[in-house]
Coordinates of C-alpha atoms in Angstrom, one line a residue:
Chain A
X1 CA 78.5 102.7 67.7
X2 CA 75.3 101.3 69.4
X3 CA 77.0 99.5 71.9
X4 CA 78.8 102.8 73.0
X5 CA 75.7 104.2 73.5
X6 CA 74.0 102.0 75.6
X7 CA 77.8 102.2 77.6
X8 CA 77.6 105.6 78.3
X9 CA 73.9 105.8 78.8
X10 CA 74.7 102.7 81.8
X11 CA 76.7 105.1 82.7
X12 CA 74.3 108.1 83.4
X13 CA 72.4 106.0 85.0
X14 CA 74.6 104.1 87.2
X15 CA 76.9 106.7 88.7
X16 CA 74.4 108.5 90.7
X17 CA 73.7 105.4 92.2
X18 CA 77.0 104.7 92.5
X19 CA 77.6 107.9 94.6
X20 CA 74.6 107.0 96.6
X21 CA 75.6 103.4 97.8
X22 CA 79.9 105.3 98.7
X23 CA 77.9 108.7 100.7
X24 CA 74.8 107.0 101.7
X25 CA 74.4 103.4 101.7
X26 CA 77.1 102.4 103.1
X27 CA 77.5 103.4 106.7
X28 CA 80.1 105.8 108.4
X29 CA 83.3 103.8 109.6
X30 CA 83.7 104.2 113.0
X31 CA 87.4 105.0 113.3
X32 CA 87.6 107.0 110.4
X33 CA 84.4 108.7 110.1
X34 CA 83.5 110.5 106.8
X35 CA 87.3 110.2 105.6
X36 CA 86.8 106.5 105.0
X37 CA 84.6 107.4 101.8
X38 CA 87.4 108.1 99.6
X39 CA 88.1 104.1 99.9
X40 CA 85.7 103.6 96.9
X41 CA 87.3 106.0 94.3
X42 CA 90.9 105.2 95.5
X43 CA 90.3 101.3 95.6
X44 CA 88.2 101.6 92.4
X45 CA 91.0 103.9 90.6
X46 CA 93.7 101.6 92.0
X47 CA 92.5 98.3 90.0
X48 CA 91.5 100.3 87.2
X49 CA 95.3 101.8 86.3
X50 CA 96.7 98.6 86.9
X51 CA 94.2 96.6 84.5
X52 CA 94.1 99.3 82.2
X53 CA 98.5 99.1 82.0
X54 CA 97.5 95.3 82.1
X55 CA 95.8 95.8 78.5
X56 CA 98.6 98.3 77.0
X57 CA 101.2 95.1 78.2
X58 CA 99.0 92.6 76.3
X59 CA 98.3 94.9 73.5
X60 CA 101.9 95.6 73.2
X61 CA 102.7 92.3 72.8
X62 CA 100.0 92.3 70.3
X63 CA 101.5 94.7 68.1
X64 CA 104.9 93.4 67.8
X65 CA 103.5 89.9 66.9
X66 CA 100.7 90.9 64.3
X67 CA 101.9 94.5 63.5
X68 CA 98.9 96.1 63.6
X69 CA 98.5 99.8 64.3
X70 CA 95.1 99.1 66.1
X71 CA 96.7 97.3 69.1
X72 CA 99.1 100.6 68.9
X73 CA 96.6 102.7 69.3
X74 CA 94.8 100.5 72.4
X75 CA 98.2 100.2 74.0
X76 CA 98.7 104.1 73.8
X77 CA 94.7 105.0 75.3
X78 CA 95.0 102.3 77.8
X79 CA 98.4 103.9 79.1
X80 CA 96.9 107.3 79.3
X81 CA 93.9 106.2 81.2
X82 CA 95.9 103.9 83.7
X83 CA 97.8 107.1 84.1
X84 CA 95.1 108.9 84.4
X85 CA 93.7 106.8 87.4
X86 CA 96.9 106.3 88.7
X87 CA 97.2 109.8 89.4
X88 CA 93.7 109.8 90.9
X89 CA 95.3 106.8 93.0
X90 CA 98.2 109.1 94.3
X91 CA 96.2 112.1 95.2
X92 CA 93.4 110.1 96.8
X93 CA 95.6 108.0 98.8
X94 CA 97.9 110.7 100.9
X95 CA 94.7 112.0 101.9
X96 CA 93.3 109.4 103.4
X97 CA 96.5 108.5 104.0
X98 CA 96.5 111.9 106.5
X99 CA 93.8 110.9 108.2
X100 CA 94.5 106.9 108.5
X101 CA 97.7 107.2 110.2
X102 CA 99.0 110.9 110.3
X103 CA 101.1 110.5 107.8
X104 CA 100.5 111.9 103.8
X105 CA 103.0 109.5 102.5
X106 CA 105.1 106.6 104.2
X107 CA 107.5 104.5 101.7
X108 CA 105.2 101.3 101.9
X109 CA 105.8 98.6 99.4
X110 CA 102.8 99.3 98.0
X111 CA 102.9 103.1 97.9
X112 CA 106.4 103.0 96.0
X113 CA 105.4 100.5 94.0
X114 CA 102.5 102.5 92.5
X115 CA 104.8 105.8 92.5
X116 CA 107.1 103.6 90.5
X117 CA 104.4 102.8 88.0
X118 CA 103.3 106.4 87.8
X119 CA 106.7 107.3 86.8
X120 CA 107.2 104.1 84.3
X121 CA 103.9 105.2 82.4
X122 CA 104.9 109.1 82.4
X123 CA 108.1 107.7 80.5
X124 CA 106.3 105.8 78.1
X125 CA 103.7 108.7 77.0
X126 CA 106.6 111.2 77.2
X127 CA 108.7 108.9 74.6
X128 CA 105.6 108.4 72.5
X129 CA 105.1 112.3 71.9
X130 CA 109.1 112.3 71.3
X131 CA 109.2 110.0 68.0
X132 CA 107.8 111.2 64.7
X133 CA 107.6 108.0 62.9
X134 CA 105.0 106.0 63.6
X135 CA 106.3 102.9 63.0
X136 CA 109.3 103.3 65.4
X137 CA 107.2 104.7 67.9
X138 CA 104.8 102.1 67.7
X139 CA 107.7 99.5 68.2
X140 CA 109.9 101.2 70.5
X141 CA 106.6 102.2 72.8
X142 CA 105.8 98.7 73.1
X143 CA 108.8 97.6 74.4
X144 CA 108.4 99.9 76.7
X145 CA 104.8 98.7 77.9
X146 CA 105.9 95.0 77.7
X147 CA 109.0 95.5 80.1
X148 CA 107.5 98.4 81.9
X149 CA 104.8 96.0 82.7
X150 CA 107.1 93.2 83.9
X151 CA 109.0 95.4 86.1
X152 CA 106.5 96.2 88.6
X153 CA 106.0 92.9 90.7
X154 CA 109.9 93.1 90.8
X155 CA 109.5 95.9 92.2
X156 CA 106.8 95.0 94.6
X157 CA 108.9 92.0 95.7
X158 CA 112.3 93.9 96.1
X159 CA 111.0 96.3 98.4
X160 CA 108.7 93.9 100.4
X161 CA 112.0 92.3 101.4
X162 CA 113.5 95.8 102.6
X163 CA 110.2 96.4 104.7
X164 CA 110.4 93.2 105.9
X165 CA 114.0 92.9 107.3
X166 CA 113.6 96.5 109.2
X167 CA 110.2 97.0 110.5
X168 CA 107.4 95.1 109.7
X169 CA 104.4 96.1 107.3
X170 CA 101.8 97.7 110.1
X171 CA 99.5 99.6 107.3
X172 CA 97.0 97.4 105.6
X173 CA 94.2 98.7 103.4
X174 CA 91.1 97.6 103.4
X175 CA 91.6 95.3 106.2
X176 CA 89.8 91.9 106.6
X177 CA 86.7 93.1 108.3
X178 CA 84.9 95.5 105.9
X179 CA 81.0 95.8 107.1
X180 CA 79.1 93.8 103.8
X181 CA 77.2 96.9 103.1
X182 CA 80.8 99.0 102.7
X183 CA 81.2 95.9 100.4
X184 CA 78.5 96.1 98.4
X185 CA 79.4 100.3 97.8
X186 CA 83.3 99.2 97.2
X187 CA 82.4 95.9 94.5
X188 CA 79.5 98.3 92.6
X189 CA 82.0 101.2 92.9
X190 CA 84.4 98.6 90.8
X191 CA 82.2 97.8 88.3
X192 CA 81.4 101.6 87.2
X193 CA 84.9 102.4 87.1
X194 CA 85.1 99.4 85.1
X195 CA 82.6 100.6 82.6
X196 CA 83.6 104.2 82.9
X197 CA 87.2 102.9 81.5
X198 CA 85.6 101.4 78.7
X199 CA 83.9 104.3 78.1
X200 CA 87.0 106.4 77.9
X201 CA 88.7 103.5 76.3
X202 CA 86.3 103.4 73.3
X203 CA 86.2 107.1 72.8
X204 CA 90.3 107.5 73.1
X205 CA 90.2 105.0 70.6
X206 CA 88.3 106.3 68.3
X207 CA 90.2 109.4 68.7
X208 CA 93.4 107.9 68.0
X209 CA 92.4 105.9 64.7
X210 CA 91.3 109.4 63.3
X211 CA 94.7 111.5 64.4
X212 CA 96.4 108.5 62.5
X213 CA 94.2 109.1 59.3
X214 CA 94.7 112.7 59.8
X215 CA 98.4 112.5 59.6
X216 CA 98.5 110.3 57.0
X217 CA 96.3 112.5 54.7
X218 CA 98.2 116.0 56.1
X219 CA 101.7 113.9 55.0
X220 CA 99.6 113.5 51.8
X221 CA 98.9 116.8 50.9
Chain B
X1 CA 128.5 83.6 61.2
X2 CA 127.5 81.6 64.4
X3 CA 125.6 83.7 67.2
X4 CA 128.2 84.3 69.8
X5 CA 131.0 84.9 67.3
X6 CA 128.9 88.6 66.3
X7 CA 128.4 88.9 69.4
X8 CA 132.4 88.7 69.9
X9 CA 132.7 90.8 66.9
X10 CA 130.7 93.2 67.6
X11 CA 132.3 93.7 71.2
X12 CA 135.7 93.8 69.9
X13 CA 134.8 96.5 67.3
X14 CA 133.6 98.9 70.4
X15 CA 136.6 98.1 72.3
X16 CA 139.3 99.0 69.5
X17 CA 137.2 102.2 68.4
X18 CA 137.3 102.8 72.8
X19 CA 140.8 102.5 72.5
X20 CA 141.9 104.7 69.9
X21 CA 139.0 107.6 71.4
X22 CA 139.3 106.6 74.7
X23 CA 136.1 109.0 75.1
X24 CA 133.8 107.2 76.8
X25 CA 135.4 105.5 79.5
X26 CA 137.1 108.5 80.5
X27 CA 134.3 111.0 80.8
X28 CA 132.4 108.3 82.8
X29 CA 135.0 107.6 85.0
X30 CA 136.3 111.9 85.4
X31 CA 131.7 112.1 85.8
X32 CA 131.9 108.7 88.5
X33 CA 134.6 110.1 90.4
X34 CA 133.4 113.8 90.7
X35 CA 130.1 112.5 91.8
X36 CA 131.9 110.2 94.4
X37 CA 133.4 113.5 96.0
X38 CA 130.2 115.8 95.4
X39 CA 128.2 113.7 97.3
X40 CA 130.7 113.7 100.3
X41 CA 129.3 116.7 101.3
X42 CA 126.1 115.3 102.6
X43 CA 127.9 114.6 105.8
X44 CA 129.1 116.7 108.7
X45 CA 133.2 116.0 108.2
X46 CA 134.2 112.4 110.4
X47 CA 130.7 111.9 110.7
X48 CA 129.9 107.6 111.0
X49 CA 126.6 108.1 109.7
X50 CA 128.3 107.6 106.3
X51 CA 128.9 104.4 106.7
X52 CA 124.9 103.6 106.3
X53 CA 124.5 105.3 103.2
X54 CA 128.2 104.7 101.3
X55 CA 126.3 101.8 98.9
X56 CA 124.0 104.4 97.5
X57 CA 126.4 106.8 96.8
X58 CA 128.6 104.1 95.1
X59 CA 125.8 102.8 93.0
X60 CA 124.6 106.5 92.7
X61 CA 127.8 107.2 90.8
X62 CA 127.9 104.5 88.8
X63 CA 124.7 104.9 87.9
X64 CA 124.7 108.5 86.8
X65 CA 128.3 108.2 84.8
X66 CA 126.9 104.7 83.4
X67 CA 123.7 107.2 81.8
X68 CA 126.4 109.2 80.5
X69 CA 128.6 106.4 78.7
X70 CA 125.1 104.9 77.1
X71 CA 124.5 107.9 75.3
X72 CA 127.8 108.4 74.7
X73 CA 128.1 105.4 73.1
X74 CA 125.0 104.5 71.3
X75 CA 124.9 108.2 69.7
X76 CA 128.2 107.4 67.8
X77 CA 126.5 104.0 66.5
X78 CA 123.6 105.8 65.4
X79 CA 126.3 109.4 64.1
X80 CA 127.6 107.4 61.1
X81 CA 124.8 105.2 60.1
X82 CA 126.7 102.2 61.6
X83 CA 124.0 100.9 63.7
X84 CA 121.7 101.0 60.3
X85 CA 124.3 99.0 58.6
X86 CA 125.0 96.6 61.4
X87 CA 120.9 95.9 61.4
X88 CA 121.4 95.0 57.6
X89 CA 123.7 92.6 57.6
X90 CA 122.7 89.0 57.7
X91 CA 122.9 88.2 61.3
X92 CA 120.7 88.0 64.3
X93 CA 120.3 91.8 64.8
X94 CA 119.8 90.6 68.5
X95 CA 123.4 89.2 68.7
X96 CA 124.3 93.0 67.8
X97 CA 122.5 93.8 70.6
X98 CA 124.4 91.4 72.9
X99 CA 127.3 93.1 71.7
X100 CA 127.0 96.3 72.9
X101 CA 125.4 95.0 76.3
X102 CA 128.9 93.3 76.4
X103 CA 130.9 96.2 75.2
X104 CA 128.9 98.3 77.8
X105 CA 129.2 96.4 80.8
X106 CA 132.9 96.0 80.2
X107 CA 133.2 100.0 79.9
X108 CA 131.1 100.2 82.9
X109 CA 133.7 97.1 84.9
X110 CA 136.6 99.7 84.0
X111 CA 135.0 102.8 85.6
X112 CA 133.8 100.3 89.1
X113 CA 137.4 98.9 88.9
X114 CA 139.2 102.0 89.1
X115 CA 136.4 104.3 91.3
X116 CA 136.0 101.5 93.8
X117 CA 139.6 101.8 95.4
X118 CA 139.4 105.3 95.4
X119 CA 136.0 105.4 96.9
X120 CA 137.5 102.9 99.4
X121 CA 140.3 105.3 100.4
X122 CA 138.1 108.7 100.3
X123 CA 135.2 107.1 102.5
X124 CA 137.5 104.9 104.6
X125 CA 135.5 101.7 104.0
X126 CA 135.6 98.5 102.9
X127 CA 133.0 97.5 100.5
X128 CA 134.8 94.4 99.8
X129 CA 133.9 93.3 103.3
X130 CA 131.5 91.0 101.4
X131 CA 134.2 88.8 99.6
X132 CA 133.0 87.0 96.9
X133 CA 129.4 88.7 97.1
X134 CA 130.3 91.8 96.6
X135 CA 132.0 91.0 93.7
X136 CA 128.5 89.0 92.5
X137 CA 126.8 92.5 93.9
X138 CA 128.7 94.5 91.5
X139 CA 128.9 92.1 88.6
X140 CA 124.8 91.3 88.4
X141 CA 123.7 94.7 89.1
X142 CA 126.0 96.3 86.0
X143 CA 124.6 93.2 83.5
X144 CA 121.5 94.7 84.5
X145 CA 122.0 97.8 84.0
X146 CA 124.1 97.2 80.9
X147 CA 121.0 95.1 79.3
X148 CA 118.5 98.1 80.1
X149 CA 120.9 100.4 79.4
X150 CA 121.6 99.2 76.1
X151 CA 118.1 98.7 74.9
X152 CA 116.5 102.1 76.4
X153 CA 119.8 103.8 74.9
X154 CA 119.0 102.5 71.6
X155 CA 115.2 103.7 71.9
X156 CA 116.1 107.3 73.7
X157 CA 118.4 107.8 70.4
X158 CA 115.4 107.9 68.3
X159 CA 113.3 110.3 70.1
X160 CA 113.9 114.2 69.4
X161 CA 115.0 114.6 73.2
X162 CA 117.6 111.8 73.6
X163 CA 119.3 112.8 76.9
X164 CA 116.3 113.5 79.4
X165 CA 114.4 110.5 77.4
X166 CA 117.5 107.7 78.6
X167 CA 116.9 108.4 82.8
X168 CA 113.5 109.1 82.5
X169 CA 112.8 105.7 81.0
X170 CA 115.4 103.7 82.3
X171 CA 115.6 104.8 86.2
X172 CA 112.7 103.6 87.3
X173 CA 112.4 100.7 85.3
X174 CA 116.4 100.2 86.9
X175 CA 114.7 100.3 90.5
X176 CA 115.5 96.6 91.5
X177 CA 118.8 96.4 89.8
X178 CA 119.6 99.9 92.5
X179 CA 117.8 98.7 95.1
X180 CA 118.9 95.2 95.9
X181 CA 123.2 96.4 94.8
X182 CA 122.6 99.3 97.5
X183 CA 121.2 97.5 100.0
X184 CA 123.6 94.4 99.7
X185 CA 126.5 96.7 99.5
X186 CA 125.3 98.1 103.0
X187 CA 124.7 94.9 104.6
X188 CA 128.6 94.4 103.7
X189 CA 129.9 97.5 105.1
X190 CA 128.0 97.7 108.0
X191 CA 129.2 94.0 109.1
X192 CA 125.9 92.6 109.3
X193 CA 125.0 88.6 108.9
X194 CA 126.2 88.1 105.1
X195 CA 123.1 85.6 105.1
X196 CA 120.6 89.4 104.8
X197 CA 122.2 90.1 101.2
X198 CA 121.5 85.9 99.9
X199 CA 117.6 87.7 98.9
X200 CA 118.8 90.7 97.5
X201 CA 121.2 88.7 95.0
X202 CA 118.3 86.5 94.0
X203 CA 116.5 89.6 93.2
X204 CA 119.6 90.6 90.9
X205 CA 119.3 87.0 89.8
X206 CA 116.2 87.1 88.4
X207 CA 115.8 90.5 87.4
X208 CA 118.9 90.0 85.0
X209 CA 117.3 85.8 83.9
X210 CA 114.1 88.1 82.9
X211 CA 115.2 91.0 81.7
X212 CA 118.2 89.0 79.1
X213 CA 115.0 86.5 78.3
X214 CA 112.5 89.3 77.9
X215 CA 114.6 91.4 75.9
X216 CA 116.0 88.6 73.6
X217 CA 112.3 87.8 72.7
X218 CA 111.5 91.4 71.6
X219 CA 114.5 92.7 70.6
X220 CA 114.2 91.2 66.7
X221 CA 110.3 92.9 66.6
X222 CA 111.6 96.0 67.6
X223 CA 114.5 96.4 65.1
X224 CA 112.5 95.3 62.1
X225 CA 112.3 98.0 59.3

């Protein structure tokens, strides 16, 4: 309970800062100009959904092994953030998408790979609010987040080989040269969204463990 | 009961109840073969252009009348209690599983067998151009879409919406099985280098290794009541 709130307080405290190093600190990129500044959220966001569908896979696993509902209810947060973010990763990126190379969306490896994702972790909320027992859904969920999971650098791979036999991959992100102080923004930009997921993570939790008591006291009654 | 005599057992149960209903086979191959002619009308009449595309509407078909058949299916296991009963009985329950993928990837082999030489005739190409590959193409890409198939049918059953809940889970999870049968199918047709599809088959390779592995270690934690 303590430890939350020294998290979110962090928090309070960091994010400004945060803000300062993407809009300030770090200087204007040349090509891109002020457009370049969405690189921390997106980049930030990015890792995020993928380490937070990294914990539901692991927490899934978790479950079926010790058959415990408190990995259930980790695996079904973590899947909510990731989606959450990976939304925010799909919005972000056709913007500067727009603005990088004219285009809002191109069928990169990467691009469809995350679309792919979106639409993997939309399926496994979906089925979650379409079983009623809590036991099945805890079970049939996880499969979902184990193989889910597992899917994705298929995925990645498969269509890396389509790109790669037609036209070759011209749009990298990021790029090797990044100025250290657009560094310095990007890594400290990682580390709140970090903390800002286990922020969420702690509180979704938390909110999850009492629905559960809830129902069982309301099937009760 | 050793393992691969269930899974024997299992299969041949679904093929006599197939043959006395005949239901599912035949609405997936009427579904197969009416998508097969819908989707004609994306080209201009004698247009070559179809030539680039005639894999995905292939696979599309399949695809769309194989969802049909897995619901189909698994929704007269779960109709009579059957599949509960099957679960108690002292086997493997993943051997029942194993069953069904069989019994499913045969039903999908008879639709392919019989829509393939009409699609052949309709769309004036070969897709056998391929040989013995495109038989691999077609025979990898439905075990792996018979394995997921099976396994999201037997989840989507359980949910309150059962027939949006099977595509929306299993489509894009099915990406590589679509992906790398598509593309392969058009390397054949189009008469390019053979050598091009060798990647896309591993792709089918592994995805189908994983996926059997993957679902074999699961499948016993997720049936457990």
């Amino acid at each position: 309970m303590n430890k939350e709130k020294i998290l979110d307080a962090a928090l309070i405290l960091l994010v400004p800062v945060g803000l300062y190093m993407a809009f300030i600190y770090a200087p204007v990129a040349k090509s891109l100009g002020p457009n370049q500044k969405i690189f921390y959220f997106h980049v930030a966001s990015a890792w995020i959904s993928f380490f937070a569908f990294f914990v539901t896979f692991c927490t899934s696993i978790l479950y079926l092994i010790k058959d415990d509902f408190c990995f259930d209810d980790i695996a079904e947060s973590s899947a909510e953030i990731g989606l959450l973010f990976c939304t925010i990763v799909l919005t972000t990126g056709p913007i500067w998408g727009k603005a990088a190379w004219g285009a809002w969306w191109t069928w990169d490896p990467r691009l469809t790979t995350t679309a792919i994702l979106w639409f993997i972790y939309v399926g496994y909320i979906m089925l979650r609010k379409f079983i009623d027992e809590d036991s099945k859904r805890a079970r049939f969920a996880a499969a979902v987040g184990i193989i889910g999971f597992i899917d994705v650098p298929i995925v990645f791979f498969s269509i890396r080989i389509w790109k790669n036999t037609i036209h070759p991959n011209v749009v990298q992100k990021g790029g090797g040269g990044l100025h250290p102080m657009m560094l310095h923004a990007m890594f400290f930009a990682l580390l709140i969204f970090t903390l800002l997921y286990l922020s969420l993570l702690i509180k979704r939790v938390r909110f999850a463990r009492a629905k559960r008591r809830f129902d069982a006291l309301e099937r009760a009654s | 009961m050793s393992y691969f005599n269930t899974v024997l057992c299992i299969f041949r149960k679904d093929i006599l109840e197939e043959f006395k209903s005949k239901e599912v086979v035949n609405s997936m191959l009427v579904f197969s073969l009416l998508v097969v002619v819908v989707f004609s009308f994306i080209f201009e009449p004698g247009s070559d252009m179809k030539n680039e595309v005639v894999g995905g509407i292939l696979w599309m078909s399949f695809v769309f009348a194989g969802l049909l058949g897995l619901n189909k299916s698994m929704m007269t296991e779960v109709q009579g209690g059957n599949l509960q009963a099957l679960l108690l009985s002292p086997v493997d329950p993943s051997s029942i599983f194993f069953g069904k993928v069989l019994s499913n990837f045969t039903f999908m082999a008879m639709v392919e067998i019989i829509t393939i030489p009409i699609f052949t005739v309709l769309y004036n190409v070969n897709v056998f151009a391929g040989g013995a590959l495109t038989a691999a193409v077609f025979f990898l890409g439905t075990y792996g879409f018979a394995v997921l198939g099976t396994l999201f049918s037997l989840i989507s059953v359980n949910t309150r919406t059962r027939e949006v809940m099977l595509p929306l889970l299993l489509l894009p999870i099915l990406v590589p099985v679509i992906l790398a049968s598509v593309q392969s199918l058009n390397i054949f047709v189009l008469g390019h280098d053979h050598a091009l599809a060798y990647p896309w088959l591993k792709i089918l390779l592994i995805f189908d290794i994983i996926f059997t592995a993957v679902v074999f270690a699961v499948f016993d934690f997720i049936v457990e009541e």
